[in-house]
Amino acid sequence: MKKCNLKDALKIYPRLLFVLDKDGSIIEVSGSLASELDLVQSKVKGLKSYRTNQFPIRKTHYKQALSGREFSFNIRISERSFETELTPIKDKHGVVIGIAGMTSDITKNLEIEQFLDEERHNIFVNQRLSSLANVTNGIAHEINNPLAIISGYAQQLETISQENAPSLERLNLITKKIVSASERCSRIIDSLKDFSRDGSHDDFKIESASDIIDATVNLCTQKYKSAGIKLKSNSVDVDLKISCRRIQLVQTLFNLLTNAFDACKVVNRPMVTIKVTELQNNIAIAVTDNGPGIPESLKNRVFEPFFTTKEVGAGVGVGLSIAKGVIEEHQGLIELESSTSNTVFIITLPKAYEQSEDKTEAS
């Protein structure tokens, strides 16, 4: 019975293994991927690797490896994706005398990653639509208040217009009230439009932290009022800026406020606070609720995908994992404060400065 040796094993190894000399010429190839790429030892030995069709390396890669650095790169060949790792071969004096390489076919892996990214996006969209359904009812009630004001003052205008000498002071007051109520409606609608749109491909822009908080609170106010839950937010300096995708940040904060709402509605005198604190180079946004809290044994799992402490059917457990991804895309950090009995989620984001401010500081 024939024994299997290392050379036989390398022939069926599902990679491309190769050795190049210091001039980039092919010394040896092995592995089943070599056959798939038609890189037969007898045909390619002695050829320049970076000039050989189907060989997963370019001249720039070969030159980088000659500098003595080990590295990897991705490359496309015939509609397939490959990852190649290059390792310089050195003599006892540290001089590079050749290059060893290994190539893997990552086409399927990239397809799977793309599929998972699309599925994560679909989950996020579905969650946002579910939240939107809950928000819409509250927004309708919220808009009814300024609409009632507009309607009432419009009727007064109709009455005053029939007077022989209407009071200009009274007319001025009424028009200001109508304009104010109209602007209130506009802000609510803008917040709803923002929330319903996918902002994952928007450009990062410098926004006021105060505006972000106001837009989020506008979406939640009526829902909190109807449930008898107090929602408090502190005064935020309008000059405090962050670079963000506005819509994504509003959606993330809304999810935190929704979780806080669900957590504290079971206690007496429920209350949720959203507080912005200016740090040296960052801005911290803390969302706190006075609910029963998260058990200590579960605190380290809250950001895991599909983990939830809610009852079956009340949530799919993707809100916090998505929030974590969004905040990390913003070069920030989201964490659960563990040193308090209340549930406190803290988002830390880097400060942003307008271009004119940067110039002033530089001078």
Coordinates of C-alpha atoms in Angstrom, one line a residue:
M1 CA 0.0 0.0 0.0
K2 CA 1.4 3.4 -1.1
K3 CA 2.0 5.8 1.7
C4 CA 0.8 9.4 1.5
N5 CA 3.6 12.0 1.9
L6 CA 3.7 15.8 2.3
K7 CA 4.2 16.3 -1.4
D8 CA 1.0 14.3 -2.2
A9 CA -0.9 16.3 0.4
L10 CA 0.2 19.6 -1.0
K11 CA -1.1 18.6 -4.5
I12 CA -4.6 18.3 -3.1
Y13 CA -4.4 21.2 -0.7
P14 CA -7.3 23.6 -1.7
R15 CA -5.0 26.6 -2.2
L16 CA -2.4 27.7 -4.5
L17 CA 1.1 27.4 -2.9
F18 CA 4.1 28.9 -4.8
V19 CA 7.7 30.0 -4.5
L20 CA 9.3 32.7 -6.5
D21 CA 13.0 33.7 -6.8
K22 CA 14.3 37.2 -6.1
D23 CA 13.6 38.1 -9.8
G24 CA 9.9 37.1 -9.5
S25 CA 10.3 34.0 -11.6
I26 CA 8.2 30.9 -10.6
I27 CA 10.2 28.2 -8.9
E28 CA 7.4 25.9 -7.8
V29 CA 3.6 25.8 -7.7
S30 CA 1.4 23.3 -5.9
G31 CA -2.2 22.8 -4.5
S32 CA -5.5 22.0 -6.3
L33 CA -6.1 25.7 -7.0
A34 CA -3.0 25.7 -9.2
S35 CA -4.7 23.2 -11.5
E36 CA -8.0 25.2 -11.5
L37 CA -6.0 28.2 -12.7
D38 CA -4.1 26.2 -15.3
L39 CA -0.8 26.9 -13.5
V40 CA 0.9 23.5 -14.2
Q41 CA 4.4 23.2 -12.8
S42 CA 5.9 22.0 -16.1
K43 CA 4.3 24.9 -18.0
V44 CA 5.0 27.9 -15.7
K45 CA 8.3 27.1 -14.0
G46 CA 10.8 29.8 -14.9
L47 CA 8.2 32.3 -16.1
K48 CA 7.8 35.7 -14.5
S49 CA 5.0 35.5 -12.1
Y50 CA 3.6 38.9 -12.7
R51 CA 3.6 38.4 -16.5
T52 CA 1.9 34.9 -16.3
N53 CA -1.8 34.7 -17.2
Q54 CA -4.0 33.6 -14.3
F55 CA -1.2 34.0 -11.7
P56 CA -2.6 36.0 -8.8
I57 CA 0.1 38.6 -8.3
R58 CA 1.1 41.9 -9.9
K59 CA 4.5 43.5 -10.2
T60 CA 3.8 46.0 -7.5
H61 CA 3.0 43.2 -5.1
Y62 CA 6.2 41.4 -5.9
K63 CA 8.3 44.6 -5.3
Q64 CA 6.6 45.1 -2.0
A65 CA 7.5 41.6 -0.9
L66 CA 11.2 42.3 -1.9
S67 CA 11.3 45.1 0.7
G68 CA 11.1 42.3 3.4
R69 CA 7.5 43.0 4.5
E70 CA 4.9 40.2 4.9
F71 CA 1.5 41.2 3.7
S72 CA -1.7 40.1 1.9
F73 CA -3.9 41.5 -0.8
N74 CA -7.1 40.7 -2.8
I75 CA -7.1 40.4 -6.6
R76 CA -9.7 39.6 -9.3
I77 CA -9.0 37.1 -12.0
S78 CA -11.6 35.9 -14.5
E79 CA -14.6 37.0 -12.4
R80 CA -13.2 35.3 -9.3
S81 CA -11.8 36.9 -6.2
F82 CA -8.6 35.7 -4.6
E83 CA -6.6 36.6 -1.4
T84 CA -2.9 36.1 -1.7
E85 CA -0.4 36.2 1.2
L86 CA 3.2 36.9 0.4
T87 CA 6.1 36.1 2.8
P88 CA 9.7 37.1 2.0
I89 CA 12.3 34.2 2.2
K90 CA 15.5 35.5 3.7
D91 CA 19.0 34.0 4.1
K92 CA 20.8 33.9 7.4
H93 CA 22.0 37.5 6.9
G94 CA 18.4 38.8 6.5
V95 CA 18.7 39.3 2.7
V96 CA 15.6 38.5 0.7
I97 CA 16.4 35.6 -1.7
G98 CA 12.8 34.6 -2.7
I99 CA 9.1 34.9 -2.0
A100 CA 6.7 32.3 -0.7
G101 CA 3.0 32.7 -1.4
M102 CA -0.4 31.2 -0.7
T103 CA -3.6 32.1 -2.6
S104 CA -7.1 31.3 -1.5
D105 CA -10.3 31.5 -3.6
I106 CA -12.5 33.9 -1.6
T107 CA -15.3 34.4 -4.2
K108 CA -17.9 32.4 -2.2
N109 CA -16.9 34.2 1.1
L110 CA -17.4 37.6 -0.5
E111 CA -20.8 36.5 -1.9
I112 CA -21.8 35.3 1.6
E113 CA -20.6 38.5 3.2
Q114 CA -22.6 40.5 0.6
F115 CA -25.7 38.4 1.2
L116 CA -25.3 38.9 5.0
D117 CA -24.9 42.6 4.5
E118 CA -28.1 42.8 2.5
E119 CA -29.9 40.7 5.1
R120 CA -28.7 43.0 7.9
H121 CA -29.9 45.9 5.9
N122 CA -33.3 44.3 5.3
I123 CA -33.7 43.6 9.0
F124 CA -32.8 47.2 9.7
V125 CA -35.4 48.5 7.2
N126 CA -38.1 46.2 8.6
Q127 CA -37.3 47.3 12.1
R128 CA -37.5 50.9 11.0
L129 CA -40.8 50.4 9.3
S130 CA -42.2 48.6 12.4
S131 CA -41.0 51.6 14.5
L132 CA -42.5 54.0 12.0
A133 CA -45.9 52.4 12.4
N134 CA -45.7 53.0 16.1
V135 CA -44.5 56.6 15.6
T136 CA -47.2 57.6 13.0
N137 CA -50.1 57.3 15.5
G138 CA -48.3 59.6 18.0
I139 CA -47.3 62.0 15.3
A140 CA -50.9 62.3 14.2
H141 CA -51.9 63.4 17.7
E142 CA -48.8 65.7 17.9
I143 CA -49.8 67.5 14.7
N144 CA -53.4 67.8 15.8
N145 CA -52.4 70.3 18.5
P146 CA -50.8 73.0 16.2
L147 CA -53.5 72.3 13.6
A148 CA -56.2 73.1 16.2
I149 CA -54.3 76.4 17.0
I150 CA -54.1 77.3 13.3
S151 CA -57.8 76.6 12.8
G152 CA -58.8 78.6 15.9
Y153 CA -56.8 81.6 15.0
A154 CA -57.9 81.4 11.3
Q155 CA -61.5 81.6 12.5
Q156 CA -60.6 84.7 14.6
L157 CA -59.0 86.3 11.5
E158 CA -62.2 85.7 9.6
T159 CA -64.2 87.4 12.4
I160 CA -61.8 90.3 12.6
S161 CA -61.7 90.8 8.9
Q162 CA -65.4 91.8 9.0
E163 CA -64.8 94.6 11.5
N164 CA -64.7 98.2 10.3
A165 CA -61.4 99.0 12.1
P166 CA -59.6 95.7 13.0
S167 CA -56.9 96.0 15.6
L168 CA -53.4 95.8 14.0
E169 CA -51.9 94.6 17.3
R170 CA -54.5 91.8 17.4
L171 CA -53.8 90.8 13.8
N172 CA -50.1 90.8 14.4
L173 CA -50.5 88.4 17.4
I174 CA -52.8 86.1 15.5
T175 CA -50.5 85.8 12.5
K176 CA -47.5 85.1 14.7
K177 CA -49.4 82.3 16.5
I178 CA -50.4 80.8 13.1
V179 CA -46.8 81.0 11.8
S180 CA -45.4 79.4 15.0
A181 CA -47.9 76.5 14.9
S182 CA -47.2 76.0 11.1
E183 CA -43.5 75.8 11.8
R184 CA -44.2 73.3 14.6
C185 CA -46.0 71.1 12.1
S186 CA -43.2 71.4 9.6
R187 CA -40.6 70.4 12.1
I188 CA -42.6 67.3 13.1
I189 CA -43.1 66.3 9.5
D190 CA -39.4 66.8 8.7
S191 CA -38.5 64.5 11.6
L192 CA -40.9 61.9 10.3
K193 CA -39.5 62.1 6.8
D194 CA -36.0 61.8 8.2
F195 CA -36.9 58.7 10.3
S196 CA -38.6 56.9 7.4
R197 CA -35.7 57.3 5.0
D198 CA -32.7 55.0 4.7
G199 CA -29.6 57.2 5.4
S200 CA -26.9 54.5 5.3
H201 CA -25.5 55.9 2.1
D202 CA -25.7 59.6 3.0
D203 CA -22.6 61.7 3.2
F204 CA -21.3 62.7 6.6
K205 CA -22.2 66.3 7.4
I206 CA -21.5 68.5 10.4
E207 CA -24.7 68.8 12.4
S208 CA -25.8 70.5 15.6
A209 CA -26.1 68.0 18.4
S210 CA -29.1 70.1 19.7
D211 CA -30.9 69.6 16.4
I212 CA -30.3 65.9 16.4
I213 CA -31.8 65.6 20.0
D214 CA -34.8 67.8 19.1
A215 CA -35.6 65.8 16.0
T216 CA -35.5 62.6 18.0
V217 CA -37.6 63.9 20.9
N218 CA -40.2 65.3 18.4
L219 CA -40.8 61.7 17.3
C220 CA -41.3 60.4 20.8
T221 CA -43.1 63.2 22.7
Q222 CA -46.7 62.2 22.0
K223 CA -46.0 58.5 22.6
Y224 CA -44.5 59.3 26.0
K225 CA -47.3 61.7 26.9
S226 CA -50.0 59.2 26.1
A227 CA -48.3 56.5 28.3
G228 CA -47.7 59.0 31.2
I229 CA -44.0 58.6 31.0
K230 CA -41.9 61.7 31.6
L231 CA -39.2 62.5 29.0
K232 CA -36.6 65.0 30.0
S233 CA -33.7 66.4 27.9
N234 CA -31.2 69.0 29.0
S235 CA -30.3 72.2 27.2
V236 CA -27.7 71.7 24.6
D237 CA -25.3 74.4 23.2
V238 CA -26.3 74.9 19.5
D239 CA -22.6 75.3 18.7
L240 CA -21.9 71.8 19.8
K241 CA -21.3 69.9 16.5
I242 CA -20.8 66.4 15.3
S243 CA -20.0 64.9 11.9
C244 CA -22.7 62.3 11.2
R245 CA -25.3 60.8 8.9
R246 CA -28.1 62.7 10.5
I247 CA -30.9 60.2 9.7
Q248 CA -28.9 57.2 11.0
L249 CA -28.2 59.0 14.3
V250 CA -31.8 60.1 14.8
Q251 CA -32.9 56.5 14.1
T252 CA -30.3 55.1 16.6
L253 CA -31.3 57.5 19.4
F254 CA -35.0 56.8 18.7
N255 CA -34.3 53.1 19.2
L256 CA -32.7 53.8 22.5
L257 CA -35.6 55.9 23.6
T258 CA -38.0 53.2 22.5
N259 CA -36.2 50.6 24.5
A260 CA -36.2 52.9 27.5
F261 CA -39.9 53.5 27.1
D262 CA -40.6 49.8 27.1
A263 CA -38.4 49.2 30.1
C264 CA -39.8 51.9 32.4
K265 CA -43.5 51.7 31.6
V266 CA -44.0 49.0 34.2
V267 CA -42.8 51.1 37.2
N268 CA -44.5 53.9 39.2
R269 CA -43.5 57.4 38.1
P270 CA -41.7 56.2 34.9
M271 CA -39.1 58.6 33.6
V272 CA -36.5 58.7 30.8
T273 CA -33.8 61.3 30.4
I274 CA -31.6 62.1 27.4
K275 CA -28.6 64.2 28.4
V276 CA -25.8 65.6 26.3
T277 CA -22.4 66.4 27.9
E278 CA -19.5 68.2 26.3
L279 CA -16.2 66.5 26.9
Q280 CA -12.7 67.6 25.9
N281 CA -12.7 66.2 22.4
N282 CA -16.0 64.3 22.4
I283 CA -19.7 64.6 23.0
A284 CA -21.5 62.1 25.3
I285 CA -25.2 61.4 24.9
A286 CA -26.7 59.4 27.8
V287 CA -30.2 57.8 27.7
T288 CA -31.3 56.7 31.1
D289 CA -34.5 55.0 32.3
N290 CA -35.7 54.2 35.8
G291 CA -37.1 50.8 34.8
P292 CA -36.2 47.5 36.7
G293 CA -32.8 47.4 35.0
I294 CA -30.9 44.7 33.1
P295 CA -29.7 41.7 35.1
E296 CA -26.0 41.7 35.8
S297 CA -25.6 38.3 34.1
L298 CA -27.0 39.7 30.8
K299 CA -25.3 43.1 30.6
N300 CA -22.4 41.8 28.5
R301 CA -24.8 40.3 25.9
V302 CA -27.0 43.3 25.1
F303 CA -25.1 44.2 21.9
E304 CA -25.2 40.7 20.5
P305 CA -27.4 40.3 17.4
F306 CA -30.8 38.8 18.1
F307 CA -30.4 38.9 21.8
T308 CA -33.3 40.5 23.6
T309 CA -34.7 40.7 27.1
K310 CA -38.2 41.5 25.8
E311 CA -41.0 39.0 25.8
V312 CA -41.4 36.7 22.8
G313 CA -42.8 38.7 19.9
A314 CA -42.0 42.0 21.4
G315 CA -38.7 42.4 19.7
V316 CA -36.1 40.6 17.5
G317 CA -33.0 41.9 19.3
V318 CA -31.3 43.7 16.5
G319 CA -31.8 47.3 17.6
L320 CA -28.7 47.5 19.9
S321 CA -26.5 45.5 17.6
I322 CA -27.4 47.8 14.7
A323 CA -26.9 50.9 16.9
K324 CA -23.5 49.6 17.8
G325 CA -22.6 49.3 14.1
V326 CA -23.9 52.7 13.3
I327 CA -22.0 54.4 16.1
E328 CA -18.8 52.6 15.2
E329 CA -19.2 53.9 11.6
H330 CA -19.3 57.4 13.2
Q331 CA -16.0 56.7 14.9
G332 CA -17.8 56.6 18.2
L333 CA -18.6 54.2 21.1
I334 CA -21.8 53.0 22.6
E335 CA -21.8 51.2 26.0
L336 CA -24.0 50.2 28.8
E337 CA -23.1 51.9 32.1
S338 CA -22.7 49.1 34.6
S339 CA -22.1 51.1 37.8
T340 CA -25.7 52.2 38.3
S341 CA -29.0 50.5 39.1
N342 CA -30.7 52.4 36.3
T343 CA -30.2 51.4 32.7
V344 CA -27.9 54.0 31.1
F345 CA -26.7 53.7 27.5
I346 CA -23.9 56.2 26.7
I347 CA -23.0 57.2 23.1
T348 CA -19.7 58.9 22.7
L349 CA -19.0 60.7 19.5
P350 CA -16.0 62.9 18.4
K351 CA -16.6 66.7 18.2
A352 CA -16.7 68.3 14.9
Y353 CA -15.7 71.9 14.0
E354 CA -16.7 74.1 11.2
Q355 CA -13.9 75.0 8.7
S356 CA -13.8 78.6 9.9
E357 CA -13.4 77.4 13.5
D358 CA -10.5 75.1 12.6
K359 CA -8.8 78.1 11.0
T360 CA -9.3 80.2 14.1
E361 CA -7.8 77.5 16.3
A362 CA -4.9 77.0 14.0
S363 CA -4.1 80.7 14.1

